[in-house]
CSV table of C-alpha atoms and ligand atoms in Angstrom, one decimal:
chain,number,residue,atom,x,y,z
Z,1,UNK,CA,1.0,10.1,-13.4
Z,2,UNK,CA,-0.4,6.8,-14.6
Z,3,UNK,CA,0.6,7.2,-18.1
Z,4,UNK,CA,4.1,8.6,-17.4
Z,5,UNK,CA,7.2,6.2,-17.5
Z,6,UNK,CA,9.8,5.7,-14.5
Z,7,UNK,CA,10.1,9.3,-13.2
Z,8,UNK,CA,6.6,9.0,-11.9
Z,9,UNK,CA,7.0,5.6,-10.6
Z,10,UNK,CA,5.7,4.5,-7.0
Z,11,UNK,CA,7.0,1.8,-4.9
Z,12,UNK,CA,5.5,-0.6,-2.3
Z,13,UNK,CA,7.7,-2.8,-0.1
Z,14,UNK,CA,5.7,-5.3,2.1
Z,15,UNK,CA,7.0,-7.9,4.5
Z,16,UNK,CA,5.8,-10.9,6.0
Z,17,UNK,CA,6.8,-13.2,8.6
Z,18,UNK,CA,8.0,-16.4,7.1
Z,19,UNK,CA,7.7,-18.5,3.8
Z,20,UNK,CA,5.7,-21.5,3.9
Z,21,UNK,CA,3.0,-20.1,6.4
Z,22,UNK,CA,-0.6,-20.1,5.9
Z,23,UNK,CA,-1.5,-16.3,6.3
Z,24,UNK,CA,1.5,-15.2,4.3
Z,25,UNK,CA,0.6,-17.8,1.5
Z,26,UNK,CA,-3.0,-16.2,1.2
Z,27,UNK,CA,-1.7,-12.6,1.1
Z,28,UNK,CA,1.0,-13.2,-1.5
Z,29,UNK,CA,-1.7,-15.0,-3.5
Z,30,UNK,CA,-3.9,-12.2,-3.5
Z,31,UNK,CA,-0.9,-9.6,-4.1
Z,32,UNK,CA,0.1,-11.7,-7.1
Z,33,UNK,CA,-3.6,-11.3,-8.4
Z,34,UNK,CA,-3.9,-7.7,-7.8
Z,35,UNK,CA,-0.3,-7.1,-9.5
Z,36,UNK,CA,-1.9,-5.6,-12.7
Z,37,UNK,CA,-3.9,-3.1,-10.5
Z,38,UNK,CA,-0.6,-2.0,-8.9
Z,39,UNK,CA,1.1,-1.8,-12.5
Z,40,UNK,CA,-1.9,0.2,-13.7
Z,41,UNK,CA,-1.2,2.6,-10.9
Z,42,UNK,CA,2.6,2.8,-11.7
Z,43,UNK,CA,3.3,1.2,-8.3
Z,44,UNK,CA,6.2,-1.1,-8.3
Z,45,UNK,CA,5.9,-3.9,-6.0
Z,46,UNK,CA,8.5,-5.7,-3.7
Z,47,UNK,CA,8.1,-8.2,-0.9
Z,48,UNK,CA,10.5,-9.2,2.0
Z,49,UNK,CA,10.9,-11.9,4.3
Z,50,UNK,CA,13.8,-13.7,6.3
Z,51,UNK,CA,14.1,-16.4,4.3
Z,52,UNK,CA,16.5,-17.7,1.5
Z,53,UNK,CA,16.3,-17.4,-2.2
Z,54,UNK,CA,15.8,-21.0,-2.4
Z,55,UNK,CA,13.0,-21.0,0.0
Z,56,UNK,CA,11.2,-18.2,-1.9
Z,57,UNK,CA,11.6,-20.0,-5.1
Z,58,UNK,CA,10.1,-23.1,-3.7
Z,59,UNK,CA,7.2,-21.2,-1.9
Z,60,UNK,CA,6.4,-19.4,-5.2
Z,61,UNK,CA,5.1,-22.8,-6.4
Z,62,UNK,CA,2.9,-23.1,-3.5
Z,63,UNK,CA,1.7,-19.4,-3.9
Z,64,UNK,CA,0.8,-20.2,-7.6
Z,65,UNK,CA,-0.8,-23.4,-6.8
Z,66,UNK,CA,-3.0,-21.7,-3.9
Z,67,UNK,CA,-4.0,-19.3,-6.7
Z,68,UNK,CA,-5.2,-22.3,-9.1
Z,69,UNK,CA,-2.2,-21.4,-11.5
Z,70,UNK,CA,0.8,-23.6,-12.5
Z,71,UNK,CA,3.2,-24.1,-9.6
Z,72,UNK,CA,5.7,-21.7,-11.3
Z,73,UNK,CA,9.0,-20.4,-9.3
Z,74,UNK,CA,7.8,-17.1,-10.2
Z,75,UNK,CA,5.5,-14.2,-8.9
Z,76,UNK,CA,4.7,-11.0,-10.7
Z,77,UNK,CA,7.1,-9.3,-8.1
Z,78,UNK,CA,10.3,-10.0,-6.6
Z,79,UNK,CA,10.8,-11.0,-2.9
Z,80,UNK,CA,13.8,-10.0,-1.1
Z,81,UNK,CA,15.8,-12.6,0.9
Z,82,UNK,CA,16.7,-11.0,3.9
Z,83,UNK,CA,18.1,-14.2,5.7
Z,84,UNK,CA,20.1,-12.4,8.1
Z,85,UNK,CA,17.5,-9.9,9.0
Z,86,UNK,CA,19.8,-6.9,8.0
Z,87,UNK,CA,17.0,-5.0,6.0
Z,88,UNK,CA,14.4,-6.1,8.6
Z,89,UNK,CA,16.6,-4.6,11.4
Z,90,UNK,CA,17.3,-1.4,9.4
Z,91,UNK,CA,13.9,-0.7,8.5
Z,92,UNK,CA,12.4,-1.5,11.9
Z,93,UNK,CA,10.2,-4.7,10.5
Z,94,UNK,CA,10.9,-7.2,13.2
Z,95,UNK,CA,8.0,-8.2,15.7
Z,96,UNK,CA,9.5,-8.8,19.1
Z,97,UNK,CA,6.6,-10.9,20.1
Z,98,UNK,CA,6.6,-13.1,17.2
Z,99,UNK,CA,9.5,-15.8,17.4
Z,100,UNK,CA,10.7,-18.5,15.5
Z,101,UNK,CA,11.8,-21.9,16.7
Z,102,UNK,CA,15.3,-20.6,17.8
Z,103,UNK,CA,13.7,-17.7,19.5
Z,104,UNK,CA,14.5,-15.1,16.8
Z,105,UNK,CA,12.0,-12.5,15.8
Z,106,UNK,CA,9.9,-12.7,12.8
Z,107,UNK,CA,9.0,-9.8,10.5
Z,108,UNK,CA,5.7,-8.2,11.0
Z,109,UNK,CA,3.5,-7.4,8.2
Z,110,UNK,CA,4.8,-4.0,7.4
Z,111,UNK,CA,3.6,-1.9,4.3
Z,112,UNK,CA,5.8,1.1,3.1
Z,113,UNK,CA,4.6,3.2,0.2
Z,114,UNK,CA,7.0,5.5,-1.5
Z,115,UNK,CA,6.6,8.2,-3.9
Z,116,UNK,CA,8.2,9.3,-7.0
Z,117,UNK,CA,10.5,11.3,-4.9
Z,118,UNK,CA,11.6,8.1,-3.1
Z,119,UNK,CA,10.3,9.5,0.1
Z,120,UNK,CA,8.1,7.4,2.5
Z,121,UNK,CA,4.4,8.2,2.1
Z,122,UNK,CA,2.7,5.7,4.0
Z,123,UNK,CA,3.6,3.1,6.6
Z,124,UNK,CA,1.3,0.5,8.3
Z,125,UNK,CA,2.2,-2.3,10.6
Z,126,UNK,CA,0.0,-5.6,11.1
Z,127,UNK,CA,1.0,-8.3,13.5
Z,128,UNK,CA,1.6,-11.8,12.1
Z,129,UNK,CA,-1.7,-13.1,13.1
Z,130,UNK,CA,-3.5,-10.5,11.0
Z,131,UNK,CA,-3.5,-10.7,7.2
Z,132,UNK,CA,-3.6,-7.5,5.4
Z,133,UNK,CA,-6.6,-6.4,3.1
Z,134,UNK,CA,-5.0,-5.8,-0.2
Z,135,UNK,CA,-8.1,-4.1,-1.5
Z,136,UNK,CA,-7.6,-1.3,1.4
Z,137,UNK,CA,-3.8,-1.1,0.2
Z,138,UNK,CA,-5.0,-0.2,-3.4
Z,139,UNK,CA,-7.5,2.2,-1.9
Z,140,UNK,CA,-4.8,4.0,0.0
Z,141,UNK,CA,-2.5,4.3,-3.1
Z,142,UNK,CA,-5.5,5.9,-4.9
Z,143,UNK,CA,-5.7,8.4,-2.0
Z,144,UNK,CA,-2.2,8.9,-1.9
Z,145,UNK,CA,-1.6,9.6,-5.7
Z,146,UNK,CA,-5.0,11.8,-5.8
Z,147,UNK,CA,-3.8,14.0,-2.8
Z,148,UNK,CA,-0.3,14.1,-4.0
Z,149,UNK,CA,-1.3,15.9,-7.2
Z,150,UNK,CA,-4.4,17.8,-6.1
Z,151,UNK,CA,-5.3,20.2,-3.2
Z,152,UNK,CA,-7.6,17.7,-1.7
Z,153,UNK,CA,-8.0,15.0,1.2
Z,154,UNK,CA,-10.0,12.0,1.2
Z,155,UNK,CA,-12.6,11.8,4.1
Z,156,UNK,CA,-13.5,8.5,6.0
Z,157,UNK,CA,-14.2,5.5,4.1
Z,158,UNK,CA,-13.5,7.2,0.8
Z,159,UNK,CA,-13.5,5.2,-2.2
Z,160,UNK,CA,-12.3,6.4,-5.8
Z,161,UNK,CA,-15.1,8.3,-7.4
Z,162,UNK,CA,-16.5,9.7,-4.2
Z,163,UNK,CA,-16.3,13.4,-3.3
Z,164,UNK,CA,-13.1,14.6,-1.7
Z,165,UNK,CA,-12.4,17.2,0.9
Z,166,UNK,CA,-11.0,20.9,-0.2
Z,167,UNK,CA,-7.6,21.2,1.9
Z,168,UNK,CA,-8.1,23.3,4.9
Z,169,UNK,CA,-5.1,25.5,3.9
Z,170,UNK,CA,-6.7,26.6,0.4
Z,171,UNK,CA,-8.7,30.0,0.6
Z,172,UNK,CA,-12.3,29.8,-0.9
Z,173,UNK,CA,-11.5,32.1,-3.9
Z,174,UNK,CA,-8.6,29.7,-5.1
Z,175,UNK,CA,-10.5,26.8,-4.3
Z,176,UNK,CA,-13.6,28.1,-6.6
Z,177,UNK,CA,-10.9,28.5,-9.6
Z,178,UNK,CA,-9.4,25.1,-8.9
Z,179,UNK,CA,-12.5,23.0,-8.7
Z,180,UNK,CA,-14.9,24.2,-11.4
Z,181,UNK,CA,-17.2,21.3,-10.7
Z,182,UNK,CA,-18.3,23.3,-7.6
Z,183,UNK,CA,-17.9,23.1,-3.7
Z,184,UNK,CA,-20.5,22.2,-1.2
Z,185,UNK,CA,-19.8,23.6,2.3
Z,186,UNK,CA,-21.7,21.7,5.1
Z,187,UNK,CA,-23.1,24.0,7.7
Z,188,UNK,CA,-21.7,23.3,11.4
Z,189,UNK,CA,-22.7,24.6,15.0
Z,190,UNK,CA,-19.3,26.3,15.3
Z,191,UNK,CA,-20.1,28.5,12.0
Z,192,UNK,CA,-16.8,27.6,10.8
Z,193,UNK,CA,-16.6,26.6,7.2
Z,194,UNK,CA,-14.2,24.0,6.8
Z,195,UNK,CA,-16.2,20.9,5.8
Z,196,UNK,CA,-15.8,21.7,2.0
Z,197,UNK,CA,-16.6,18.8,-0.5
Z,198,UNK,CA,-15.9,18.8,-4.1
Z,199,UNK,CA,-16.6,16.0,-6.6
Z,200,UNK,CA,-13.1,14.1,-7.2
Z,201,UNK,CA,-11.1,16.1,-9.6
Z,202,UNK,CA,-9.9,14.2,-12.9
F,301,BEZ,C1,1.0,-17.0,8.9
F,301,BEZ,O1,1.4,-16.5,7.9
F,301,BEZ,O2,0.0,-17.9,9.0
F,301,BEZ,C2,1.7,-16.7,10.2
F,301,BEZ,C3,3.1,-16.5,10.5
F,301,BEZ,C4,3.6,-16.2,11.8
F,301,BEZ,C5,2.8,-16.1,12.9
F,301,BEZ,C6,1.4,-16.5,12.7
F,301,BEZ,C7,0.9,-16.7,11.4
């Protein structure tokens, strides 16, 4: 998929509570630094918060300065200015426990990943007080993309390059043909042969 143009394009939409706030600044700084990694994976990035375009432009300067770069009004991805919270309400992104000075709810730290079919593939939600781990988000994208195209699933703490599990619905005979690098089945007290590992397919 990585080598193909837009029909195979994935998307990530990530919201944050507010411009000019500390955790959000660190998150968007990290997201900007990782933009080439998302691009390599054919994932288009877009952020969202409930501030104005003018605020976004001014805040971008702070984010770039935080990253040790020229304070330009530009990041490698756009930020939706959802000033009236229309999209945030529609997409269920508001955090009722996190209020601004007027008592209005802020956006939570939501991550939506969309596949090339424009369908939602992953949704995670962090509270305003916990910054996200963007290495984990990249890891999850790697898993989503691998498992979208191969009949495998990724086990606990999987990292790219680790062995993967053969999906339970695939019969042994078919699995042997599909995974020529071999299948290792772990023996279990139940005698059931469902823990089937194979090296990560290309
Ligand atoms: C922050 O980005 O630092 C933040 C925003 C809202 C509530 C708490 C922290």
